[in-house]
XYZ file of C-alpha atoms in Angstrom:
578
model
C 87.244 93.376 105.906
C 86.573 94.889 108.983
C 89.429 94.070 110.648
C 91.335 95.803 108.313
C 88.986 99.214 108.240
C 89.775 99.409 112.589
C 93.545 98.852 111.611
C 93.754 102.264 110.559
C 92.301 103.404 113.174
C 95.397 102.100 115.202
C 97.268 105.551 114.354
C 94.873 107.501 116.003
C 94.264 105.870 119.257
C 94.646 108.995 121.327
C 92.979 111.086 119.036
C 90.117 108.901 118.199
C 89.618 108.151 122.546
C 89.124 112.127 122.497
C 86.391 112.155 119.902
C 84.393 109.245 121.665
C 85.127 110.948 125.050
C 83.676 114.681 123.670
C 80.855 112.343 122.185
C 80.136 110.755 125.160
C 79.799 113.809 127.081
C 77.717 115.823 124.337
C 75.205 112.800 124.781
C 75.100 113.560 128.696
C 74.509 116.928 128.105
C 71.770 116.252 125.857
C 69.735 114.424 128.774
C 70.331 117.800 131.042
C 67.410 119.696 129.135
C 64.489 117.253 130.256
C 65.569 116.577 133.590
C 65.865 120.209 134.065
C 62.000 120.825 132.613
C 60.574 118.017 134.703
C 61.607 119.955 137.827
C 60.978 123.241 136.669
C 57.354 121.536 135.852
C 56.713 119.814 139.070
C 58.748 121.326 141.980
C 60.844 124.596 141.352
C 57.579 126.778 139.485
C 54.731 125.473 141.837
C 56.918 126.168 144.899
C 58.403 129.765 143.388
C 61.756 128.637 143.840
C 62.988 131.775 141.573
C 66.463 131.806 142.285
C 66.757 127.934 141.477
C 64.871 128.280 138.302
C 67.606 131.305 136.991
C 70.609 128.984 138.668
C 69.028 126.159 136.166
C 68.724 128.122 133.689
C 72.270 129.475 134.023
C 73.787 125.998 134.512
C 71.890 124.942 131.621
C 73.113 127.571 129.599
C 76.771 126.903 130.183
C 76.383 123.266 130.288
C 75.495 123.996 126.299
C 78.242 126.390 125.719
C 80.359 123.330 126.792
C 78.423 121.113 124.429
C 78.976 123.764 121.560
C 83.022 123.365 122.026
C 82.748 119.468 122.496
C 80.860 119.663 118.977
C 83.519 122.154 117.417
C 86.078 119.328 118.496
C 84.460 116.466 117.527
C 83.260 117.831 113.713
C 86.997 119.095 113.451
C 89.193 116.438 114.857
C 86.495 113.519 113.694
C 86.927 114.622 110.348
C 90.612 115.310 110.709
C 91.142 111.993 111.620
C 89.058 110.855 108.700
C 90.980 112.523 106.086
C 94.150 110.980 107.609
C 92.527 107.274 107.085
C 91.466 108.724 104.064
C 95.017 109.826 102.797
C 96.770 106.461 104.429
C 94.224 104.400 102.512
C 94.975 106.327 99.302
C 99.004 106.128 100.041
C 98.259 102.462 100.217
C 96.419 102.281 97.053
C 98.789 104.251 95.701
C 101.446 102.268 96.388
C 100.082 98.475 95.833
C 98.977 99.894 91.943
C 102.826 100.623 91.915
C 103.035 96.658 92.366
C 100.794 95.259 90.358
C 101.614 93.293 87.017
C 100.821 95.004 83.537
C 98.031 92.397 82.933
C 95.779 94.350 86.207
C 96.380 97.454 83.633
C 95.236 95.551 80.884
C 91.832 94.594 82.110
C 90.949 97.767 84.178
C 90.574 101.310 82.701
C 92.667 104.807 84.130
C 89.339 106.408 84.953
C 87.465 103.595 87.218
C 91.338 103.185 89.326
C 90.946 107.155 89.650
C 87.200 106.748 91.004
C 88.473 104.143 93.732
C 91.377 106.615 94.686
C 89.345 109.546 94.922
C 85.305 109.487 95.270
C 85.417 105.948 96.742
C 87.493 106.966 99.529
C 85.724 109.522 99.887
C 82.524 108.187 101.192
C 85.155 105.847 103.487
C 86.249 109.467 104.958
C 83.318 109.830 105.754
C 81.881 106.201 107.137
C 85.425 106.553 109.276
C 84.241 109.610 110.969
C 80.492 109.457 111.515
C 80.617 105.946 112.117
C 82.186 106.020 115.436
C 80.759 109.019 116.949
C 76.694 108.251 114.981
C 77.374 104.566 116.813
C 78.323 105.870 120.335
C 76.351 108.974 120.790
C 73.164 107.095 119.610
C 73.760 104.486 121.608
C 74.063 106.513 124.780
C 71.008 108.683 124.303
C 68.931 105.469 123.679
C 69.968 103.812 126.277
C 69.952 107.213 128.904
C 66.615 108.726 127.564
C 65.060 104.607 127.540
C 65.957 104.786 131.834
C 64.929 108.115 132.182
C 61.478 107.789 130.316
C 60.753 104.527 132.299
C 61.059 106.233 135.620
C 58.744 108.690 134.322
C 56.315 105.994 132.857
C 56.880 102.104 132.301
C 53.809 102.129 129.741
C 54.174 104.789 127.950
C 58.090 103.775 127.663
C 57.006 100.267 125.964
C 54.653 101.658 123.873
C 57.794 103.623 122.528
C 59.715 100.816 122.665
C 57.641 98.755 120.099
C 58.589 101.308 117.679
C 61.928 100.006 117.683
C 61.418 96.225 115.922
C 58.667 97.948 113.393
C 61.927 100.522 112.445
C 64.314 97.286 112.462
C 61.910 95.133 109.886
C 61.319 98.284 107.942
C 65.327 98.819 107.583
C 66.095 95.196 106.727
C 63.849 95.107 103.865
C 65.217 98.502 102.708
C 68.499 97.650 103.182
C 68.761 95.068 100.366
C 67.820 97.284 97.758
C 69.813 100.355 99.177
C 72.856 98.409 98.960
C 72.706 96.912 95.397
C 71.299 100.902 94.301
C 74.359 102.467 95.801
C 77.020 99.443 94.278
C 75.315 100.613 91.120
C 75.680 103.893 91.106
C 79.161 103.700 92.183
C 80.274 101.572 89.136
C 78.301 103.959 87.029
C 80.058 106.739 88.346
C 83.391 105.310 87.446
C 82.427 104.569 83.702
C 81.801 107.792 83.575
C 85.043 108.660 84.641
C 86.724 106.436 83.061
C 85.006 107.738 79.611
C 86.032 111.239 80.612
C 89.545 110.172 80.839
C 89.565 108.581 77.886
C 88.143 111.589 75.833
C 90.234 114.362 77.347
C 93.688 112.330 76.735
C 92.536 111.530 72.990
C 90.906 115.389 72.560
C 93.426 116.358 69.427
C 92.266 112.456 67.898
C 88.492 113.912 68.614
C 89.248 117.282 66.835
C 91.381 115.710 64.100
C 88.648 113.616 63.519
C 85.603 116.001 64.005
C 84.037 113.291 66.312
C 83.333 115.715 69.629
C 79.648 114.346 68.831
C 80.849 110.802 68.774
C 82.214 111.283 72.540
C 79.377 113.364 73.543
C 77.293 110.259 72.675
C 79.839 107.741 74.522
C 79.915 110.105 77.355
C 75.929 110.146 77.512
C 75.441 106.612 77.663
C 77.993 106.430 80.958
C 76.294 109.472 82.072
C 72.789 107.991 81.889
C 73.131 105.129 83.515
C 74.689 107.624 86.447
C 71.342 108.804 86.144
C 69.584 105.942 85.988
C 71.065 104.319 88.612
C 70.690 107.068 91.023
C 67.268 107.413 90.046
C 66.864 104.266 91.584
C 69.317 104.978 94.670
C 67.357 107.699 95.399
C 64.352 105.780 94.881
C 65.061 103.461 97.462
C 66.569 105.949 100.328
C 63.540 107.747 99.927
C 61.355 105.128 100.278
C 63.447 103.823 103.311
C 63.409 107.513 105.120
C 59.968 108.067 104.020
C 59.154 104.596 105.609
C 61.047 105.248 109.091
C 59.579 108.573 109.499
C 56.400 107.563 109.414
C 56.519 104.708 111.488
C 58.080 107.133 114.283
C 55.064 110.121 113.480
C 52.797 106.706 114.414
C 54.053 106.113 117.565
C 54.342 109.461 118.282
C 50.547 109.836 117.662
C 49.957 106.667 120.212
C 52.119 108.848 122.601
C 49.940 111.743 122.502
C 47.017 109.907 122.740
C 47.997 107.484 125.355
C 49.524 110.138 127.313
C 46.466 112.383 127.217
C 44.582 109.169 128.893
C 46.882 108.914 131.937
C 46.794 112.612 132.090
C 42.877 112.865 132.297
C 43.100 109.390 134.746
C 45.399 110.694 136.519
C 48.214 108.132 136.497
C 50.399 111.133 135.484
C 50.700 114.235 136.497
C 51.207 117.824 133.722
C 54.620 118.248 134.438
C 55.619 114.312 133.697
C 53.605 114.171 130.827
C 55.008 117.294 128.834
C 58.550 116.182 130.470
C 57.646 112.939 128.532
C 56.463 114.475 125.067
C 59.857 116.235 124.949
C 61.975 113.519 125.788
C 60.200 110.740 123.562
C 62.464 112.346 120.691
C 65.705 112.079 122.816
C 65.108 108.378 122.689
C 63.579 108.470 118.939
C 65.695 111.080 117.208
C 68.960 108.504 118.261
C 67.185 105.239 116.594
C 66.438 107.494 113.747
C 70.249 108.480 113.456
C 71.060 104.841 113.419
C 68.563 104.305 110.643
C 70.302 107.173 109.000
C 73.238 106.194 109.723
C 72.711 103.023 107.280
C 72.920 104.853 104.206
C 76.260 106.201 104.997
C 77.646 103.266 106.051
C 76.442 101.524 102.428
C 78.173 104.197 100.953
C 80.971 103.905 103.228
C 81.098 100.100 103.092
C 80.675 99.853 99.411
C 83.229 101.999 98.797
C 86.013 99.998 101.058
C 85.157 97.111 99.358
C 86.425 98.278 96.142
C 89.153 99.634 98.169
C 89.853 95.905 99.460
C 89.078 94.387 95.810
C 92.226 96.473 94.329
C 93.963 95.590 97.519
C 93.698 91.891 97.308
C 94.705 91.792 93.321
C 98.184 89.959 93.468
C 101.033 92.365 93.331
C 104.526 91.810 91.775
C 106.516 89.761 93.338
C 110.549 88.165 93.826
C 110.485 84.766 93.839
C 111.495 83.288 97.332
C 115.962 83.298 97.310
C 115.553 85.569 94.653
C 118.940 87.874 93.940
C 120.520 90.578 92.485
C 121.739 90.614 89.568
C 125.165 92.710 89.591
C 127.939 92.765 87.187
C 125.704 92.061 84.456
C 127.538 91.553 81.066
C 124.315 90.999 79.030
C 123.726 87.243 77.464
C 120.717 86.679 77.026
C 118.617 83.292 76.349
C 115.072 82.378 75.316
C 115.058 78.603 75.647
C 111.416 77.384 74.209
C 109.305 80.268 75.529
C 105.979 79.747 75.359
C 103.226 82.430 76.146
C 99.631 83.358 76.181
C 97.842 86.367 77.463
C 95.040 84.203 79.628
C 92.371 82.008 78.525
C 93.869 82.994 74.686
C 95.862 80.965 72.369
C 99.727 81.295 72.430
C 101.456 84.053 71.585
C 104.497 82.805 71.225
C 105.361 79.074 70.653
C 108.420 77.331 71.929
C 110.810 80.246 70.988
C 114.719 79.544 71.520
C 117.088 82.715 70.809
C 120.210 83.442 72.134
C 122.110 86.293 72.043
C 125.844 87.115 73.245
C 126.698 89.981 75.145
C 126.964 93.252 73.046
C 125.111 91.791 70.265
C 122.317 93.218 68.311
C 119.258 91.085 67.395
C 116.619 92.314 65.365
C 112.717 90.819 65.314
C 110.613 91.543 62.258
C 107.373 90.380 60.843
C 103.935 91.062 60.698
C 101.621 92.708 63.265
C 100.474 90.214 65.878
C 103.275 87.838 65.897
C 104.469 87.657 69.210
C 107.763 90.626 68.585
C 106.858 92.765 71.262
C 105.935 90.249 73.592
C 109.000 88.854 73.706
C 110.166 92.164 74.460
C 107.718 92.478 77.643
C 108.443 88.936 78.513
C 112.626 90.115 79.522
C 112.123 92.453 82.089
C 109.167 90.158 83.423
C 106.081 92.287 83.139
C 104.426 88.842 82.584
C 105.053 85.628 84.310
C 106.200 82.368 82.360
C 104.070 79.684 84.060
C 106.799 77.838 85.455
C 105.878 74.400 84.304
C 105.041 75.394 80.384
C 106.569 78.402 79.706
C 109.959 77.701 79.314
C 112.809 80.209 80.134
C 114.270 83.743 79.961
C 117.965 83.361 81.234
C 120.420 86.601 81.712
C 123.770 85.753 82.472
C 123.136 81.524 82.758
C 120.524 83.109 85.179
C 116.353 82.576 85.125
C 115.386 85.926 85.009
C 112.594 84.402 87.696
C 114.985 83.945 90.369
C 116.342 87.609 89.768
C 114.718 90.611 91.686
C 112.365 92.050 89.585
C 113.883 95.707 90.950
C 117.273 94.584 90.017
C 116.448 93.437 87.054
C 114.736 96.062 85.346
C 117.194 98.398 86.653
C 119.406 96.890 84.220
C 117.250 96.847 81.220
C 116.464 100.395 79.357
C 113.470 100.440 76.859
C 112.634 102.594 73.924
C 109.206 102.512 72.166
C 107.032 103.858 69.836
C 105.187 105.242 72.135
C 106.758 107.749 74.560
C 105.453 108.453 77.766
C 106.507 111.315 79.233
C 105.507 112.564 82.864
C 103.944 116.321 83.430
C 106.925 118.589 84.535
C 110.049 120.091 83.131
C 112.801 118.663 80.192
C 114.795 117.953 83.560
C 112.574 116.201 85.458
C 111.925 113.886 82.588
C 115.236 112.922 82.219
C 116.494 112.763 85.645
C 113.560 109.886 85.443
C 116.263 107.455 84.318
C 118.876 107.923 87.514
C 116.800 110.354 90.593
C 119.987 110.686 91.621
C 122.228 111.684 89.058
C 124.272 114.826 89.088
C 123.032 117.769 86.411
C 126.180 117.229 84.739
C 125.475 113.819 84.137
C 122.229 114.441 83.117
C 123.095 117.469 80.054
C 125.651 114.695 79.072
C 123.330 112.277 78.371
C 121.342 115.140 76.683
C 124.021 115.480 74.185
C 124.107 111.909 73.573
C 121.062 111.969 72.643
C 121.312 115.025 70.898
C 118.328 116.975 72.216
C 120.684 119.241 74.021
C 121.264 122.193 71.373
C 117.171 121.928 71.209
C 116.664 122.419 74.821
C 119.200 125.585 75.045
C 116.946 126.835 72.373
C 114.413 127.425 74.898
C 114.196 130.611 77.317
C 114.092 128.223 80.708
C 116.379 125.540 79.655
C 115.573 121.947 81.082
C 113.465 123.750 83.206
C 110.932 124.041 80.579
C 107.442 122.834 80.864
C 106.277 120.342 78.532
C 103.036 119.757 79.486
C 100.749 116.574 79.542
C 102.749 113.715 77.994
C 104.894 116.097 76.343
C 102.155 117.893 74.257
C 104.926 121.006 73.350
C 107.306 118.877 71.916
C 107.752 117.211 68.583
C 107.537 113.201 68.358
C 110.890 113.344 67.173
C 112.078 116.115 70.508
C 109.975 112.943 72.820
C 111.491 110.468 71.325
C 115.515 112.044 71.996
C 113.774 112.681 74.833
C 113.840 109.610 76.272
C 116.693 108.662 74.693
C 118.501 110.794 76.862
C 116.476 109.179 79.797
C 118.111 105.634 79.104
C 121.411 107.149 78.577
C 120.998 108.541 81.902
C 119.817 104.640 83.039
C 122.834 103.335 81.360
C 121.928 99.854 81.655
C 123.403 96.832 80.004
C 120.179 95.613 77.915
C 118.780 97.487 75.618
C 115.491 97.061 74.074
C 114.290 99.295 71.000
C 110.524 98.810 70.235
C 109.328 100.442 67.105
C 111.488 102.933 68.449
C 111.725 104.974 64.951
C 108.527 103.498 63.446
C 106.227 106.806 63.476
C 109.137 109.663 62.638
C 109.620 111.152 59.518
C 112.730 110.209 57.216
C 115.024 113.351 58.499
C 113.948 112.768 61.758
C 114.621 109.153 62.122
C 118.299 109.659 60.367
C 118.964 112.196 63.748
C 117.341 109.593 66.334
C 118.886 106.469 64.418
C 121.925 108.425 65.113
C 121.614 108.808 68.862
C 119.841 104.989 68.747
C 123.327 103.926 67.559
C 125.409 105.168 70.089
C 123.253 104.466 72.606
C 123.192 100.611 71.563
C 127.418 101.120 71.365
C 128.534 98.198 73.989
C 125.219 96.841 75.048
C 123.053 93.837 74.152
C 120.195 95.120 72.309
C 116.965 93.771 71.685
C 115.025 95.287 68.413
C 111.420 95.370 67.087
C 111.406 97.105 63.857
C 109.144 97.230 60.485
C 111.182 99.878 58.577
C 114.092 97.344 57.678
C 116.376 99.804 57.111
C 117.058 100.433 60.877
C 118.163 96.899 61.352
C 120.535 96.056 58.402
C 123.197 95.989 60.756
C 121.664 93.959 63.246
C 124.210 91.019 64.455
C 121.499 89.051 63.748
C 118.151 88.844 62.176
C 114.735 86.885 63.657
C 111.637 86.603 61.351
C 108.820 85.732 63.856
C 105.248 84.687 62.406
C 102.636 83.485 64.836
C 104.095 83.664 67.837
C 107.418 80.968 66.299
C 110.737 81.830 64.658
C 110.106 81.346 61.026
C 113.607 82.644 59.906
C 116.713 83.959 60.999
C 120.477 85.400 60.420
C 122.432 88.576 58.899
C 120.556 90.705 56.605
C 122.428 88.922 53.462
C 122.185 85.612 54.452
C 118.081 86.383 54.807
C 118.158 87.744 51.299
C 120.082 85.208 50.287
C 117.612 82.966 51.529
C 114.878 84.100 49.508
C 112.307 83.402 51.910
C 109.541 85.554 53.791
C 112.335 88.569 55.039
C 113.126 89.181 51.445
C 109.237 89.546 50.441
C 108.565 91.797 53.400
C 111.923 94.050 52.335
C 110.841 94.028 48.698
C 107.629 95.559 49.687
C 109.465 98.332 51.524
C 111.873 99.119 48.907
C 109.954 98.403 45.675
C 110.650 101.021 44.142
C 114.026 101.034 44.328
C 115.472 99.250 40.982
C 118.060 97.560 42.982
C 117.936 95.721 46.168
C 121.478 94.657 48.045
């Protein structure tokens, strides 16, 4: 892990040499101010030396005018270069959450991803900053004030010196419980986050519902055990600074005393002992930023290894020789697919479907029965294992040995559920092809015939349509991203409950646009209105996870089996059915 913290340091080299030099030289400067008093003390004011005593004070003075521009640079560009490991740590994040499979997004919620992009970096901002410059300036005072208080006095120097093993025990035993607090708290913050998140995307559910005092009560539990588990951060950081601080008042006490003694004896004389009093705290006020320094670098260290956790989660990946698929003309093959999410029991059980190119095949039956998994399972969001799972061919081709980029490129899906980003009608559908012209893109408006809607509107496609589309209609999403596939154009087609939660009128327009847009490609549909799939090539009744039935829509009637039940129940009260 901590190789890979220093590697992004590597970008900063120069910079980074800078800060340690300008920290290096602000902990020289900070030995000036004692060395100056013990001659002031014991030769320039006894011998009137007035001139050298306003020189001093002169050089002095400008020596920390230097030390207040060496501070400027190293707050600044220390920090600077923090925020830059910061933001190349969050790019990186970024990025490998682009790669990772659908079931990381299954098991981990929006809001605790967003506290390890944002908060938990934070605190590494901050660890890659201080840590450098708390490690090198501290460790030059010690060692610099340690010499010059022994040539002063080797006694009195020890008897500082045993401070330093008390301070070490005292921080070890602290540590422990500093570092489990702080994990704590972390995870607590990011329930709460993640409960935040949860209850400001579902707010018009809350309202519909009248249950704001429902998520008040969810959000109070997360937002208690933030409390609680501060409480006990807290608890422990204060009893760790509470415990340093007084073990350094202690020896400071034994200082006083001890240096009284030699004073009265004579082993010292006024000027070395007050010279000593004020440097003691050059050497203790560095081990005390060290001891400081610990709590940062919990923070700092707790929050990379969440960093590194997300990191190390598998991404995506080709298989090795894998290739593109090109000139795709669509076939596609399920030969004895089997699947389960995990630990869990199948999904699907030894499927086999095929399906010619430019054919329509339709999937029906009840919730739960493996439908839209098979749907997730073509463009490879989840892995067949490859000795159990069977096969997904395109083309005569294992869709395993196919980029996963080229793949998907050729596949267009339409659900249920449409996601649509935060930004204008035009940015939405320009989704689909980045680079596609603007006539292309009011084409495959038309197509999907949202068009006349959008010129409706006083700013065109350039109309904002807020968070997941929140000023448009279901039906206005769904053409939507109709339009947004059209712009795709790809040779697959799959329709997920595409039409399932539209009104009558509205489904007849988006059927419509569904029909055109399936003209020519091999299409892949999950459907409970039966209506929408009548002309469906063929027909696939799927119960518990295994193909129960299949055909046209006659022969399935015909057959008198479970597909005519389920389209009895949807057209009961129709006195005829065909």
């Amino acid at each position: 892990m901590l190789k890979r913290f220093l590697s992004y340091y590597r970008p900063h080299k120069k910079m980074l040499i800078l800060d340690m030099g300008a920290s290096l030289l602000i902990s020289v400067i900070g030995m000036v101010y004692p060395i100056v008093t013990n001659k002031m003390l014991n030769e320039y004011i006894p011998e009137k030396m007035y001139s050298t005593i306003v020189i001093a004070g002169i050089v002095v003075l400008a020596l920390y005018a230097l030390r207040m521009g060496l501070r400027y640079f190293v707050d600044y560009y220390g920090h600077i270069i923090g925020v830059k490991m910061q933001s190349q740590m969050r790019k990186d994040l970024f990025r490998h959450l682009q790669k990772l499979p659908f079931k990381f997004y299954d098991n981990n919620e929006t809001g605790k991803i967003m506290t390890r992009i944002t908060s938990d970096l934070f605190e590494v901002c901050e660890l890659a900053h201080h840590g450098p410059e708390n490690l090198l300036i501290s460790s030059v005072m010690i060692i610099l004030s340690f010499s010059y208080l022994l040539s002063i006095d080797w006694i009195l120097t020890l008897i500082i010196f045993l401070c330093v093993p008390v301070l070490v025990v005292v921080t070890f035993y602290c540590r422990r419980a500093m570092k489990q607090a702080f994990d704590d708290r972390r995870k607590s913050n990011a329930i709460i986050n993640a409960s935040v998140e949860s209850s400001i995307t579902g707010i018009r559910v809350t309202k519909a519902y009248t249950n704001s005092e429902k998520e008040v009560e969810k959000f109070t539990v997360g937002d208690d055990s933030f409390v609680n588990s501060s409480g006990r951060a807290y608890s422990a950081m204060a009893r760790f600074h509470s415990s340093t601080t007084f073990v350094t008042d202690v020896f400071n006490v034994f200082i006083l005393i001890a240096g009284g003694l030699f004073l009265y004896s004579g082993r010292i004389s006024f000027g070395d002992y007050s010279t000593f009093i004020v440097s003691v705290n050059l050497f203790l006020g560095p081990v005390n930023t060290l001891i400081g320094f610990m709590e940062q670098f919990q923070n700092g260290t707790s929050g990379f290894r969440r960093f590194v956790e997300v990191m190390e989660e598998e991404p995506e990946e080709d298989r090795e020789n894998a290739k593109e698929l090109e000139d795709v003309k669509g076939e596609i093959e399920f030969r004895n697919v089997t699947y389960a999410y995990g630990d869990n029991s199948d999904v699907l059980k030894n499927v086999n479907m095929h399906l010619p190119k430019g054919r329509k095949l339709a999937l029906v039956g009840p919730s739960g029965g493996g439908k839209t998994t098979s749907c997730h399972l073509l463009p490879n969001f989840y892995k067949l294992k490859d000795e159990t799972g069977g096969a997904i061919l395109i083309d005569g081709t294992d869709i395993r040995d196919i980029t996963l980029n080229s793949l998907r490129r050729n596949i267009g899906i339409v659900q249920q559920d449409v996601f649509l980003f935060v930004g204008s009608i035009k940015d939405n559908i320009l989704y689909g092809r980045p680079d596609a012209s603007e006539e292309d893109m009011i084409e495959a408006a038309k197509r999907a015939n949202i068009h006349d809607f959008v010129m409706t509107l006083e700013k065109g496609y350039d109309t904002e349509i807020g968070e997941r589309g929140v000023k448009l209609s279901g039906g206005q999403k769904q053409r939507l991203s109709i339009a947004r596939v059209f712009l795709k154009d790809p040779a697959i087609l799959i329709l997920d409950e595409a039409t399932s939660a539209l009104d009558n009128t509205t489904e007849v327009l988006i059927q419509e646009a569904l029909d055109e847009l399936c003209a020519g490609r091999t299409t892949l549909v999950v459907a409970h209105r039966l209506s929408t799939i009548r002309n469906a090539d063929e027909i696939a009744v799927v119960i518990d996870g295994e193909i129960k039935e299949r055909g046209t829509h006659e022969e399935l009637i015909d057959l008198g089996g479970t597909y005519k039940s389920l389209y009895s129940l949807q057209f009961r009260d129709n006195d005829f059915i065909e």
